[in-house]
Coordinates of C-alpha atoms and ligand atoms in Angstrom, one line a residue:
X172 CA 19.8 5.2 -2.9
X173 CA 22.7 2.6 -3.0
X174 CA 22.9 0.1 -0.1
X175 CA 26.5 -1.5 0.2
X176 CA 26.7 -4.4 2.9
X177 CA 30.1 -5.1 4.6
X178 CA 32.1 -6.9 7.2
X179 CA 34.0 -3.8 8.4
X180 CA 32.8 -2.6 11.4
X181 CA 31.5 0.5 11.4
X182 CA 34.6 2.5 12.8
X183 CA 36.5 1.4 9.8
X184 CA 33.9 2.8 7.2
X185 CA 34.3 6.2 5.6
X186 CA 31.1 7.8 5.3
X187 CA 30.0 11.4 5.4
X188 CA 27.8 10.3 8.6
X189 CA 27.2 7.9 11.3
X190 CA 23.8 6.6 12.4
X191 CA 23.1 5.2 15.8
X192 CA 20.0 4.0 16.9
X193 CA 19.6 3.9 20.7
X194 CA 17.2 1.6 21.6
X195 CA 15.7 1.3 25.0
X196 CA 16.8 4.4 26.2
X197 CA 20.3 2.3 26.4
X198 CA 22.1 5.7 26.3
X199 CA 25.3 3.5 27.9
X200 CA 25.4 1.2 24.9
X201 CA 28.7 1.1 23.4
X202 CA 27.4 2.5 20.4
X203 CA 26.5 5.8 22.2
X204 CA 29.8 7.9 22.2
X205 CA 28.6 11.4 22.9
X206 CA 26.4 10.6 25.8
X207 CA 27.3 14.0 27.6
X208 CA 26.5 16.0 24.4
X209 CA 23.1 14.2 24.2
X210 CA 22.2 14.8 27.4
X211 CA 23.1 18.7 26.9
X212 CA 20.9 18.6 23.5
X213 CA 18.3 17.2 25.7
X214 CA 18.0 14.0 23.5
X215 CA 16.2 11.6 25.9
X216 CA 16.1 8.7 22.7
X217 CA 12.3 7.9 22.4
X218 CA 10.7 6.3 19.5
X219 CA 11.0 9.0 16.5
X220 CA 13.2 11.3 18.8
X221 CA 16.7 13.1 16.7
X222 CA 19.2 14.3 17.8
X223 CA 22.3 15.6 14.4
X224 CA 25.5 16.4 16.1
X225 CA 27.1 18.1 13.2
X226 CA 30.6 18.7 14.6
X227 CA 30.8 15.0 15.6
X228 CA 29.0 13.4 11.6
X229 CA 26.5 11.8 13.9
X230 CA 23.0 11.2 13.9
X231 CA 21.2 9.6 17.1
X232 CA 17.7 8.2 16.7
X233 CA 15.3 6.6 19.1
X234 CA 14.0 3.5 18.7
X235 CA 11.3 1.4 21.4
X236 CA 13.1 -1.6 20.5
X237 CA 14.3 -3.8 18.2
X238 CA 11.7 -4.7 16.6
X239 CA 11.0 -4.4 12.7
X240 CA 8.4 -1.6 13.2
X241 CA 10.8 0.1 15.4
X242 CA 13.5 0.3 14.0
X243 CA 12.1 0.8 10.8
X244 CA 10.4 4.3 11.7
X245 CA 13.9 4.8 13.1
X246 CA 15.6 4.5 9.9
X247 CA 12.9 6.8 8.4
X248 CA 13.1 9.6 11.0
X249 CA 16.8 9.3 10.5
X250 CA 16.5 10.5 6.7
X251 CA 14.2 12.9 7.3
X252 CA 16.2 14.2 10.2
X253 CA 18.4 14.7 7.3
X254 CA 17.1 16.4 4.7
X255 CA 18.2 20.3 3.7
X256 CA 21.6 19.0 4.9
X257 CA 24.4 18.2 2.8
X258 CA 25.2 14.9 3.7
X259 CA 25.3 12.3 0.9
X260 CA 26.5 9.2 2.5
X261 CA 25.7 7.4 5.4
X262 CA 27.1 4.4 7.6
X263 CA 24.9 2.3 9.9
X264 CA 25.6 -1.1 12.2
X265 CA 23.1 -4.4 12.1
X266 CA 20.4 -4.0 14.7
X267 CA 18.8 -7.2 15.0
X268 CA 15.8 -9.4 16.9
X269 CA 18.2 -12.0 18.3
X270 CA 20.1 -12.1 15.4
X271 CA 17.1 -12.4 12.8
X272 CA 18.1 -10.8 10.1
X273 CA 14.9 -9.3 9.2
X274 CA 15.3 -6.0 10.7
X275 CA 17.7 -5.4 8.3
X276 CA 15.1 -5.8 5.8
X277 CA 12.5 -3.3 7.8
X278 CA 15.9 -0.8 8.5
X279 CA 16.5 -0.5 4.6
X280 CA 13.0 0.0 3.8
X281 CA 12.4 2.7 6.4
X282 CA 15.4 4.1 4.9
X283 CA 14.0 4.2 1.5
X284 CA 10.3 5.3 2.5
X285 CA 11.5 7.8 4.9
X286 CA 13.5 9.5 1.8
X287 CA 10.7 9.5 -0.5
X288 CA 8.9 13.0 -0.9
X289 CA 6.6 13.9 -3.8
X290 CA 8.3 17.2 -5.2
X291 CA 6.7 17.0 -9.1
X292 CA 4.6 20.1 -8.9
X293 CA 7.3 22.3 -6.9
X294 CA 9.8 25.1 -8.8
X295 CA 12.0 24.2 -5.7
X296 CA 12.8 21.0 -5.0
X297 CA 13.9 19.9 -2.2
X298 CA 14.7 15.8 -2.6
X299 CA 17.0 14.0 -0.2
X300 CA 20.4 13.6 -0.7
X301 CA 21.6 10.7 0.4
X302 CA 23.0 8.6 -1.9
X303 CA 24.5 5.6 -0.4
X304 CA 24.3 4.1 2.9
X305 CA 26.7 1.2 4.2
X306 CA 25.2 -1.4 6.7
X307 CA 27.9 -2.9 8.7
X308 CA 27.5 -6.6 9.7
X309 CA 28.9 -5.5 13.6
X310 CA 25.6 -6.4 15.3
X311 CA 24.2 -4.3 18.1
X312 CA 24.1 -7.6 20.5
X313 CA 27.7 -8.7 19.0
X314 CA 25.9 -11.1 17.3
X315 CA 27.5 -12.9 14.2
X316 CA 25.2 -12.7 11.1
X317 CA 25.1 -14.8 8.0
X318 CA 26.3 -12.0 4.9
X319 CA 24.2 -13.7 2.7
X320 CA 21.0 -13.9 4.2
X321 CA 21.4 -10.2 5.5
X322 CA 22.3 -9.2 1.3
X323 CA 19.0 -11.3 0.5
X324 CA 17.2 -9.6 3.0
X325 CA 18.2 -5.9 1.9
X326 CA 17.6 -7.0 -1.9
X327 CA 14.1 -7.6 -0.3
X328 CA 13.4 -4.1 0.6
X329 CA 14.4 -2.2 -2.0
X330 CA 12.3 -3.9 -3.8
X331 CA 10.1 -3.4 -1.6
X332 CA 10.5 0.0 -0.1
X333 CA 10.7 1.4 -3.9
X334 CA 7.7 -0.6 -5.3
X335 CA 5.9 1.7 -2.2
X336 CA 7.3 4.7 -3.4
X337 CA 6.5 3.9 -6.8
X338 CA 2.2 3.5 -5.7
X339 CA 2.9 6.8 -3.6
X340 CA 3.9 9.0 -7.0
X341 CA 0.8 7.0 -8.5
X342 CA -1.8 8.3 -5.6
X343 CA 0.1 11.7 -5.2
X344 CA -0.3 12.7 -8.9
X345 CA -3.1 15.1 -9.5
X346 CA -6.5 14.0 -11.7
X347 CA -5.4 15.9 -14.2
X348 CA -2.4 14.1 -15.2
X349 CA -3.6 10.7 -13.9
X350 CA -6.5 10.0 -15.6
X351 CA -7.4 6.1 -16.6
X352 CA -5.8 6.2 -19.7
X353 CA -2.5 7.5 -17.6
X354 CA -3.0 4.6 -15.4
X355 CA -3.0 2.0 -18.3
X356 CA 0.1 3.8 -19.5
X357 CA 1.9 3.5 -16.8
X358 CA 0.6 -0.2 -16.0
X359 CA 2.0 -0.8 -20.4
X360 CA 5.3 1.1 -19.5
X361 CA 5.7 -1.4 -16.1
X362 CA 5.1 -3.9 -18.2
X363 CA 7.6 -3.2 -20.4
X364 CA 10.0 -2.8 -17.8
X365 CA 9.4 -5.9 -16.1
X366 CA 8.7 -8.6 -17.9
X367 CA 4.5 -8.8 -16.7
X368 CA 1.6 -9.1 -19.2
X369 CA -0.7 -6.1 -20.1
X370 CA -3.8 -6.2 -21.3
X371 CA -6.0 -3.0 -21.4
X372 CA -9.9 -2.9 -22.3
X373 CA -11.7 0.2 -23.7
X374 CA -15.0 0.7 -23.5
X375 CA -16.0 -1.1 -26.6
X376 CA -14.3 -4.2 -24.7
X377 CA -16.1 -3.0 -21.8
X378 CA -19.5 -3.2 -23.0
X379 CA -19.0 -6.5 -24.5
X380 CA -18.3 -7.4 -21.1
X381 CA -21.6 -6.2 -19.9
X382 CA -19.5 -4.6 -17.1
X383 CA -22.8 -1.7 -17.2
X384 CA -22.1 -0.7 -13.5
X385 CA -18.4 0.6 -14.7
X386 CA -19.2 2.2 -17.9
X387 CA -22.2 4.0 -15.9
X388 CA -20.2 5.4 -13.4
X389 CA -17.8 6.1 -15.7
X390 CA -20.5 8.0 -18.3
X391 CA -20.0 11.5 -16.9
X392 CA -16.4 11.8 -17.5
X393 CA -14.6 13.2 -20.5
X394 CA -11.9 10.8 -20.2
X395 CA -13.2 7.4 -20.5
X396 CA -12.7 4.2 -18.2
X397 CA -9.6 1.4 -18.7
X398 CA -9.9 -1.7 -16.8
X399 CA -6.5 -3.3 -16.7
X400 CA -5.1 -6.6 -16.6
X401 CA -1.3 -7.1 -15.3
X402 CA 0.0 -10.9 -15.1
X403 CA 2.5 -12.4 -13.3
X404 CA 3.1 -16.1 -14.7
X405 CA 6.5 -17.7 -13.7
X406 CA 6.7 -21.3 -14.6
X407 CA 7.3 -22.6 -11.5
X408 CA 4.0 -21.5 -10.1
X409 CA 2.8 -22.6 -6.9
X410 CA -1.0 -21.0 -7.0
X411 CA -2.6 -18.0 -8.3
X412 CA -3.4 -15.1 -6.4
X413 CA -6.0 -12.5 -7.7
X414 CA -5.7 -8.7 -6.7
X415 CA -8.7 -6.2 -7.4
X416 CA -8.0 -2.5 -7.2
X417 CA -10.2 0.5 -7.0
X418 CA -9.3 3.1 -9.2
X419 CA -11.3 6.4 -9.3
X420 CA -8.8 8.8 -10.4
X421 CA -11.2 11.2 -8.8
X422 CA -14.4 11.0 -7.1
X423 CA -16.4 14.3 -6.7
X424 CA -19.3 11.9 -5.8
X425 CA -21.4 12.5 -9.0
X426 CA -24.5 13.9 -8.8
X427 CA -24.7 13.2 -5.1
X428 CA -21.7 15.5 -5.0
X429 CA -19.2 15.4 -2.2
X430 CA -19.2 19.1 0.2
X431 CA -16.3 21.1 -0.8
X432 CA -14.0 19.6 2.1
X433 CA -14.5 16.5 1.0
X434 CA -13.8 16.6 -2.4
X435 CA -10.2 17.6 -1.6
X436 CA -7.7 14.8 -1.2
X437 CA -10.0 12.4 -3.4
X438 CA -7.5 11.9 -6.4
X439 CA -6.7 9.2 -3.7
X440 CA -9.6 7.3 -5.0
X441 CA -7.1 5.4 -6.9
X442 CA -4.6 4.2 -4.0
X443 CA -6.0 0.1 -4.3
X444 CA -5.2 0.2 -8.0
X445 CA -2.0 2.3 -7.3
X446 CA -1.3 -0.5 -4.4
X447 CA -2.2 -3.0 -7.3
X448 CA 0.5 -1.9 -9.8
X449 CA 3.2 -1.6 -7.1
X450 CA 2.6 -5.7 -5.7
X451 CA 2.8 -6.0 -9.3
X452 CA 6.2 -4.6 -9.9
X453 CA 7.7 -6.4 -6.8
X454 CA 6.2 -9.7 -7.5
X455 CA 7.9 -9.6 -10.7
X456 CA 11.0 -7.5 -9.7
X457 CA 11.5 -10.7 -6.4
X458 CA 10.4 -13.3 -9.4
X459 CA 8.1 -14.8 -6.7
X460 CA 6.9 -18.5 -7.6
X461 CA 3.3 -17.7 -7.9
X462 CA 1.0 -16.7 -10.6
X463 CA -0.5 -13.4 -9.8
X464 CA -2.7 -11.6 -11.8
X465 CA -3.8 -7.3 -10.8
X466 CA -7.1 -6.0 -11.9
X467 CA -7.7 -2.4 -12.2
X468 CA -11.1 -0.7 -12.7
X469 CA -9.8 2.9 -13.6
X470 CA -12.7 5.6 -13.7
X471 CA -13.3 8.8 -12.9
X472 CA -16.7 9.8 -11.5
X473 CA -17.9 13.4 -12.5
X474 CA -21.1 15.1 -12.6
X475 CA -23.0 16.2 -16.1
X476 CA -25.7 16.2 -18.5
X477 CA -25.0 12.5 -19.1
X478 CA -23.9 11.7 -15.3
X479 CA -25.7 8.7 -14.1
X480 CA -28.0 9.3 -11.1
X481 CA -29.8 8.1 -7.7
X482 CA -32.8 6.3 -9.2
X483 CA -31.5 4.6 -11.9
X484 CA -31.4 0.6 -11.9
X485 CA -28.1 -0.6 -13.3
X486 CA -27.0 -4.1 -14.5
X487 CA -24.0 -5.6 -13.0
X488 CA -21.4 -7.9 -15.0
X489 CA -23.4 -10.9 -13.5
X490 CA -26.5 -10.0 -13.6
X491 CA -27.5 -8.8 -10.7
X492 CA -29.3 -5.3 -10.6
X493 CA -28.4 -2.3 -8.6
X494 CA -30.5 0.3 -7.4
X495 CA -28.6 3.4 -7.3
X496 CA -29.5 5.5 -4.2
X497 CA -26.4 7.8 -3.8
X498 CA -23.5 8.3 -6.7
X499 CA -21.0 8.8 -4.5
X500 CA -20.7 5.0 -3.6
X501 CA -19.2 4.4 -6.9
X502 CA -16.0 2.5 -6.1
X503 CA -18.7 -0.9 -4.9
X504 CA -20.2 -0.2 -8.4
X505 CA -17.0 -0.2 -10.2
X506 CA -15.6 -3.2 -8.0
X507 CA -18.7 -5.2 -8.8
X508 CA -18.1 -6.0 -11.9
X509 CA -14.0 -5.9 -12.3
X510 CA -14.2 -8.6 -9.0
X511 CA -17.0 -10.3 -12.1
X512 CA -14.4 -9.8 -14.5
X513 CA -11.4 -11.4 -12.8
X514 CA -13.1 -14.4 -11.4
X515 CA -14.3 -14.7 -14.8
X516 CA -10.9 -14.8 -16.3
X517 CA -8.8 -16.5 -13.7
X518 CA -9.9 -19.0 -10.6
X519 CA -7.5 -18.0 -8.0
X520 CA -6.5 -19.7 -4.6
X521 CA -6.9 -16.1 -3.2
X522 CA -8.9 -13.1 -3.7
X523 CA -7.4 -10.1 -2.7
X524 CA -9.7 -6.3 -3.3
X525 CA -7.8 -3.0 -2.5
X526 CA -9.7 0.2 -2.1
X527 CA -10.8 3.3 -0.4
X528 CA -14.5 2.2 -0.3
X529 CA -15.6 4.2 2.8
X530 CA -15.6 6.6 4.8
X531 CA -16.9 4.4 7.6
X532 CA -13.7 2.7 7.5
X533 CA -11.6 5.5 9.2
X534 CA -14.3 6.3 11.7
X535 CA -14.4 2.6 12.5
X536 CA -10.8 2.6 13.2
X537 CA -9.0 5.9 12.4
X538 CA -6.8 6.9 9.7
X539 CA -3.4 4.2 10.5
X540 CA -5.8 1.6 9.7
X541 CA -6.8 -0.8 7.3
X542 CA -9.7 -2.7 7.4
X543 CA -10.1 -6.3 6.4
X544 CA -13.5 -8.2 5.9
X545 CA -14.5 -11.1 4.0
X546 CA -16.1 -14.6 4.4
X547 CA -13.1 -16.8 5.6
X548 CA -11.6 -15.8 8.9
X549 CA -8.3 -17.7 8.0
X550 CA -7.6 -15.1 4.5
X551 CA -8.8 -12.4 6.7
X552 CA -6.6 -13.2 9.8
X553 CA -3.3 -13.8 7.0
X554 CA -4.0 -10.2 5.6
X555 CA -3.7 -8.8 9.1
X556 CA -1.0 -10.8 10.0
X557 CA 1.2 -10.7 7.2
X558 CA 0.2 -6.6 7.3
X559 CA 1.9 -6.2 11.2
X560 CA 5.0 -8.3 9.5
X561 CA 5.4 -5.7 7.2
X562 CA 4.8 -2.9 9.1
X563 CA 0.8 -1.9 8.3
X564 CA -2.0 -1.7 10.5
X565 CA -5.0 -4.1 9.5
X566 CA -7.9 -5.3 11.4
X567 CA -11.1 -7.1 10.7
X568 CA -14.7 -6.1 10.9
X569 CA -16.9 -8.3 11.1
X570 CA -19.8 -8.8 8.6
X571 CA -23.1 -9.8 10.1
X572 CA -26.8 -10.8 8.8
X573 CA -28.5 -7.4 10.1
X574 CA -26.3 -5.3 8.5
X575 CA -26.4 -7.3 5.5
X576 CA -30.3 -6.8 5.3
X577 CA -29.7 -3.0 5.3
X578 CA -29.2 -3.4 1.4
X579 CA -32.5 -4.5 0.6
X580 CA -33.6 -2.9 -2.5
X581 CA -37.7 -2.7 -2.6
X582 CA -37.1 -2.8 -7.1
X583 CA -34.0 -4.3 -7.7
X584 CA -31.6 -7.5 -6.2
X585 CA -29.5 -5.0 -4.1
X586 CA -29.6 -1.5 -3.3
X587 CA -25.8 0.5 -3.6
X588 CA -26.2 1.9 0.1
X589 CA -27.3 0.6 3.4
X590 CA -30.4 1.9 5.2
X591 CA -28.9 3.0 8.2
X592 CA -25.7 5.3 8.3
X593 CA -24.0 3.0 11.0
X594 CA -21.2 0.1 10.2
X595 CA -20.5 1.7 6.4
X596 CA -17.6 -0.1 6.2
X597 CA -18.8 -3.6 6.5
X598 CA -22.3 -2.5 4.5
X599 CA -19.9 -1.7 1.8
X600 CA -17.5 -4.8 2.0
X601 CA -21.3 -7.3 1.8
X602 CA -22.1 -5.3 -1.3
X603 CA -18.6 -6.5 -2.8
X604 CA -19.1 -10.1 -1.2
X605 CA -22.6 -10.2 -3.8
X606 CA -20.5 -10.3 -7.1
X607 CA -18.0 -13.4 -5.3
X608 CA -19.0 -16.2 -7.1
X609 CA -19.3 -19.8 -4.9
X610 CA -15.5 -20.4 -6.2
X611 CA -14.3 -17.7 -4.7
X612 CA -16.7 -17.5 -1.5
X613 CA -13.7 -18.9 0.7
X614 CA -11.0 -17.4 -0.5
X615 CA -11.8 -13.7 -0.9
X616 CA -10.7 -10.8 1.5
X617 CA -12.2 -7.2 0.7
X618 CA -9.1 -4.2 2.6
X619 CA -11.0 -1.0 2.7
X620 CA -7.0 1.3 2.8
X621 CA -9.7 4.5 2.8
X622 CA -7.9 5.4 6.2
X623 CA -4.0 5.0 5.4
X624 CA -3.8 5.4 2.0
X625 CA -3.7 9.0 2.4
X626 CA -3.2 10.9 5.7
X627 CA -2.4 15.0 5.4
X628 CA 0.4 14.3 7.7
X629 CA 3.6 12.0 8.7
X630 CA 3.3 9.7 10.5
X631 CA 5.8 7.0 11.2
X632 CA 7.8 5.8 7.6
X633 CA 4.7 7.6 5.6
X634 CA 5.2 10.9 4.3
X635 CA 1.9 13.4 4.1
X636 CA -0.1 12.5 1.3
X637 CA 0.1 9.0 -0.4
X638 CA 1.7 6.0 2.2
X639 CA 1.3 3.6 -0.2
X640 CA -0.8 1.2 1.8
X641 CA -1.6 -2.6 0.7
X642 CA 1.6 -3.0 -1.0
X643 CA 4.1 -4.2 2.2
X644 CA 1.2 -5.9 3.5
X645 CA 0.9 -8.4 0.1
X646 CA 4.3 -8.5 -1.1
X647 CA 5.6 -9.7 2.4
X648 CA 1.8 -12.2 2.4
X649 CA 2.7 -13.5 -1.0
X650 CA 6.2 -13.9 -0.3
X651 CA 5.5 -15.8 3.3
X652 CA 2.6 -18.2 1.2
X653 CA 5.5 -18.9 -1.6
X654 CA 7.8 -20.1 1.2
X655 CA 5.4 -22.0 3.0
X656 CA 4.3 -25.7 2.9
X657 CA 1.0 -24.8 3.1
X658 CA -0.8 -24.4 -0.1
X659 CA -4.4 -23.9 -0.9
Ligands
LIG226 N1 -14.0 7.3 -2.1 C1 -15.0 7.4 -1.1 C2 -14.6 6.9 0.3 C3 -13.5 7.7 1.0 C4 -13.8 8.6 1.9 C5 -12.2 7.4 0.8 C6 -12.8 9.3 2.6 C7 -11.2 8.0 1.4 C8 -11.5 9.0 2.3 C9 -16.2 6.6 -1.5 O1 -16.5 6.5 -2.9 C10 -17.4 7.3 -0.9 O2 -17.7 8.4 -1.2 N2 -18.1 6.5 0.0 C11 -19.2 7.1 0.6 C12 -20.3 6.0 0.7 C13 -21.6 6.5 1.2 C14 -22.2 7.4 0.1 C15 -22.5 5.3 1.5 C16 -18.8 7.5 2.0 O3 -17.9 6.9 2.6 O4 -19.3 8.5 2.5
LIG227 ZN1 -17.6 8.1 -3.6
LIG228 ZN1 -14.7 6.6 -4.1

């Protein structure tokens, strides 16, 4: 998808189509040309509300208001209003918060993730069409806008729009064609493309790790576990940021297998390392001035004759054992020791894990939401901040002493599940907090993405399946930390 940015207004372009977003209901907007029409289609312009009128090349959509989230689901619903049509190039004017040019950033991007649709294992595809769309500079308020931070701001989100698509196709693909090895080819091939480091460890490497909690998880699988390194290292670095992401490229559970319903969907055990990879792209692709380094545990967990198993004591990359009382809460296992590994290889100003740990997670706070816990309240309240700028829902559990008691193990240091089958989410996210060294204590926020990383419907700019969750949420955080003054 081409975006071209121009002064004409946008009577003066020659697309194939026009799209007007009404906001407010503001049907007398002068914008709005085919009020009459609309009001015979029935179009009363709410949020995610169409309305094509082919004879006229026009396209209403609704938006709440003019705000980023808004208007971005607006752009999306516009696409998908779209698609199975012919069209191939659209015209659109600047819709902006008082003449912040951000909303062109959140229209582009909604424009982008609106289009994307996974098609791979389809004999019919049906992708979208659209091919260009022009953004005229006439403002919906008449406001004047400045060409060049509106270019800057629409370089933004294709950036980051396709580093979201590029996670989704990660999540969508099925176990058996993304398997860890997969997933350190595609982290060599990004690599390749962008200019970031790679560096891959095998299970020899593994061992000499002592990363035991991986490789046992791992153990049960015939394809064998990758945990991936991808750098970011401009010279003009402000600080380091660390990013930690789960990646079970399917989780059946293990021996304490998942029921049948369950088990579907759960090649989307690898959306925080899929998240990782895609901050990874866009940090390098926007040359951000910060070090950032992506860690990937990629596993899958599978039952067999060599399948570890509830009982068994396991060893963590630090040292601390691990009574295993259910296989199916792998991803803390595998977590442990990568969080281990990348504390032990870089000391970062922040501490950022991605992954679908729990269930608990979307019953806490359904499936739109991500959930954010931690030891510091000002990382934790950044993540959700920085997430609602970039159009994710994050909120923050948080952890507590009781709860934290609920992983006493009576024959090891910790036990891998809590006692009591309330507050998962936060059981789960102290596990993680027992393999963050004293460094890191402060600076560490644990995202549990288990509810919008993949949701079997649309909802807003997210298609069904994949959403790509975590990567909007970090690329706009470690963009906002790069431009601020205030530095850890
Ligand atoms: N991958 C799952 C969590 C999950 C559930 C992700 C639903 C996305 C949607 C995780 O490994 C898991 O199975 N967790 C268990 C933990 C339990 C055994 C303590 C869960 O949530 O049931
Ligand atoms: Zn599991
Ligand atoms: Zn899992």
């Amino acid at each position: 998808m081409n975006f071209e940015l121009t002064v004409l207004p946008v009577e003066e372009i020659s697309e194939d189509l026009e799209v007007i977003i009404v906001v407010k209901k503001h049907i007398k907007h002068r914008f709005v040309q085919d009020r009459k029409l609309l009001k015979k289609a029935g179009f009363s312009s709410g949020q995610d509300e169409t309305c094509l009128l082919v004879e006229k090349n026009r396209l209403y959509v609704g938006a709440d208001s003019l705000k980023s989230a808004n208007i971005r689901r607006a752009a999306a619903n516009a696409i998908k209003a779209l698609k199975g049509t012919k069209y191939k190039s659209l015209k659109v004017a600047s819709y902006t918060n008082k003449g912040c040019t951000y909303t062109l950033r959140a229209m582009t991007e909604g424009f982008i993730l609106g289009g994307y649709s996974f098609e791979t294992y389809k004999s019919n595809k049906n992708k979208n069409k659209i091919k260009k769309i022009s953004i005229s500079l006439e403002e919906y308020s008449n406001l004047a806008l400045d060409i060049e931070k509106a270019a800057q701001q629409i370089h933004k989100a294709q950036i980051t729009a396709e580093a979201t698509n590029f996670t989704r196709d990660i999540v969508n693909t099925t176990p058996d064609d993304c398997y860890p090895d997969v997933m350190a080819s595609i982290s060599e091939r990004l690599a390749e493309e962008t200019g970031l480091q790679c560096h891959i460890l095998k299970p020899k490497q593994l061992k000499r790790e002592k990363m035991q909690a991986l490789l046992a998880v791992a153990r049960a699988s015939r394809h064998k576990p990758r945990v991936i390194h991808l750098s970011h290292k401009p010279e003009n670095a402000k600080f380091k940021i660390t990013l930690v992401g789960k990646g079970l490229t399917y989780d059946s559970g293990g021996l304490s297998l998942k029921p049948a319903e369950f088990m579907t969907t759960m090649k989307s055990d690898k959306s925080g390392a899929s998240a990782v990879m895609g901050i990874m792209k866009a940090v390098s692709e926007l040359n951000l001035p910060v070090e950032v380094h992506g860690f990937i545990g990629a596993v899958e967990n599978m039952i067999g004759g060599d399948a570890y198993k509830p009982d068994d004591v396991l060893v963590a990359k630090n040292g601390k054992t691990i009574e295993i009382r259910n296989t199916d809460a792998e991803g803390r296992l595998v977590l442990a020791d990568v969080l281990c590994y990348a504390q032990q290889e870089v000391k970062a100003d922040y501490l950022f894990d991605f992954a679908t740990l729990t269930g608990a997670s979307v019953v806490a706070v359904g499936h739109y939401t991500s959930s954010v816990m931690g030891n510091s309240k000002s990382v934790q309240n950044l993540v959700v901040k920085e997430a609602q700028n970039a159009g994710e829902l994050a909120t923050i559990l948080d952890f507590n002493d009781y709860l934290r008691k609920s992983l006493k193990s009576e024959i090891a240091d910790i036990c891998n599940i809590s006692n009591t089958r309330y507050g998962g989410a936060i059981t789960a996210g102290q596990f993680l907090s027992e393999f963050i060294d004293h460094r890191h204590s402060d600076k560490w926020a644990h995202i549990d993405i288990a509810g919008p990383a993949f949701v079997e419907h649309e909802w807003g700019e997210n298609p069904y399946g994949a959403s790509g969750a975590g990567v909007r949420m970090m690329i706009k955080l470690i963009e906002s930390l790069s431009q601020g003054s205030k530095h850890p």
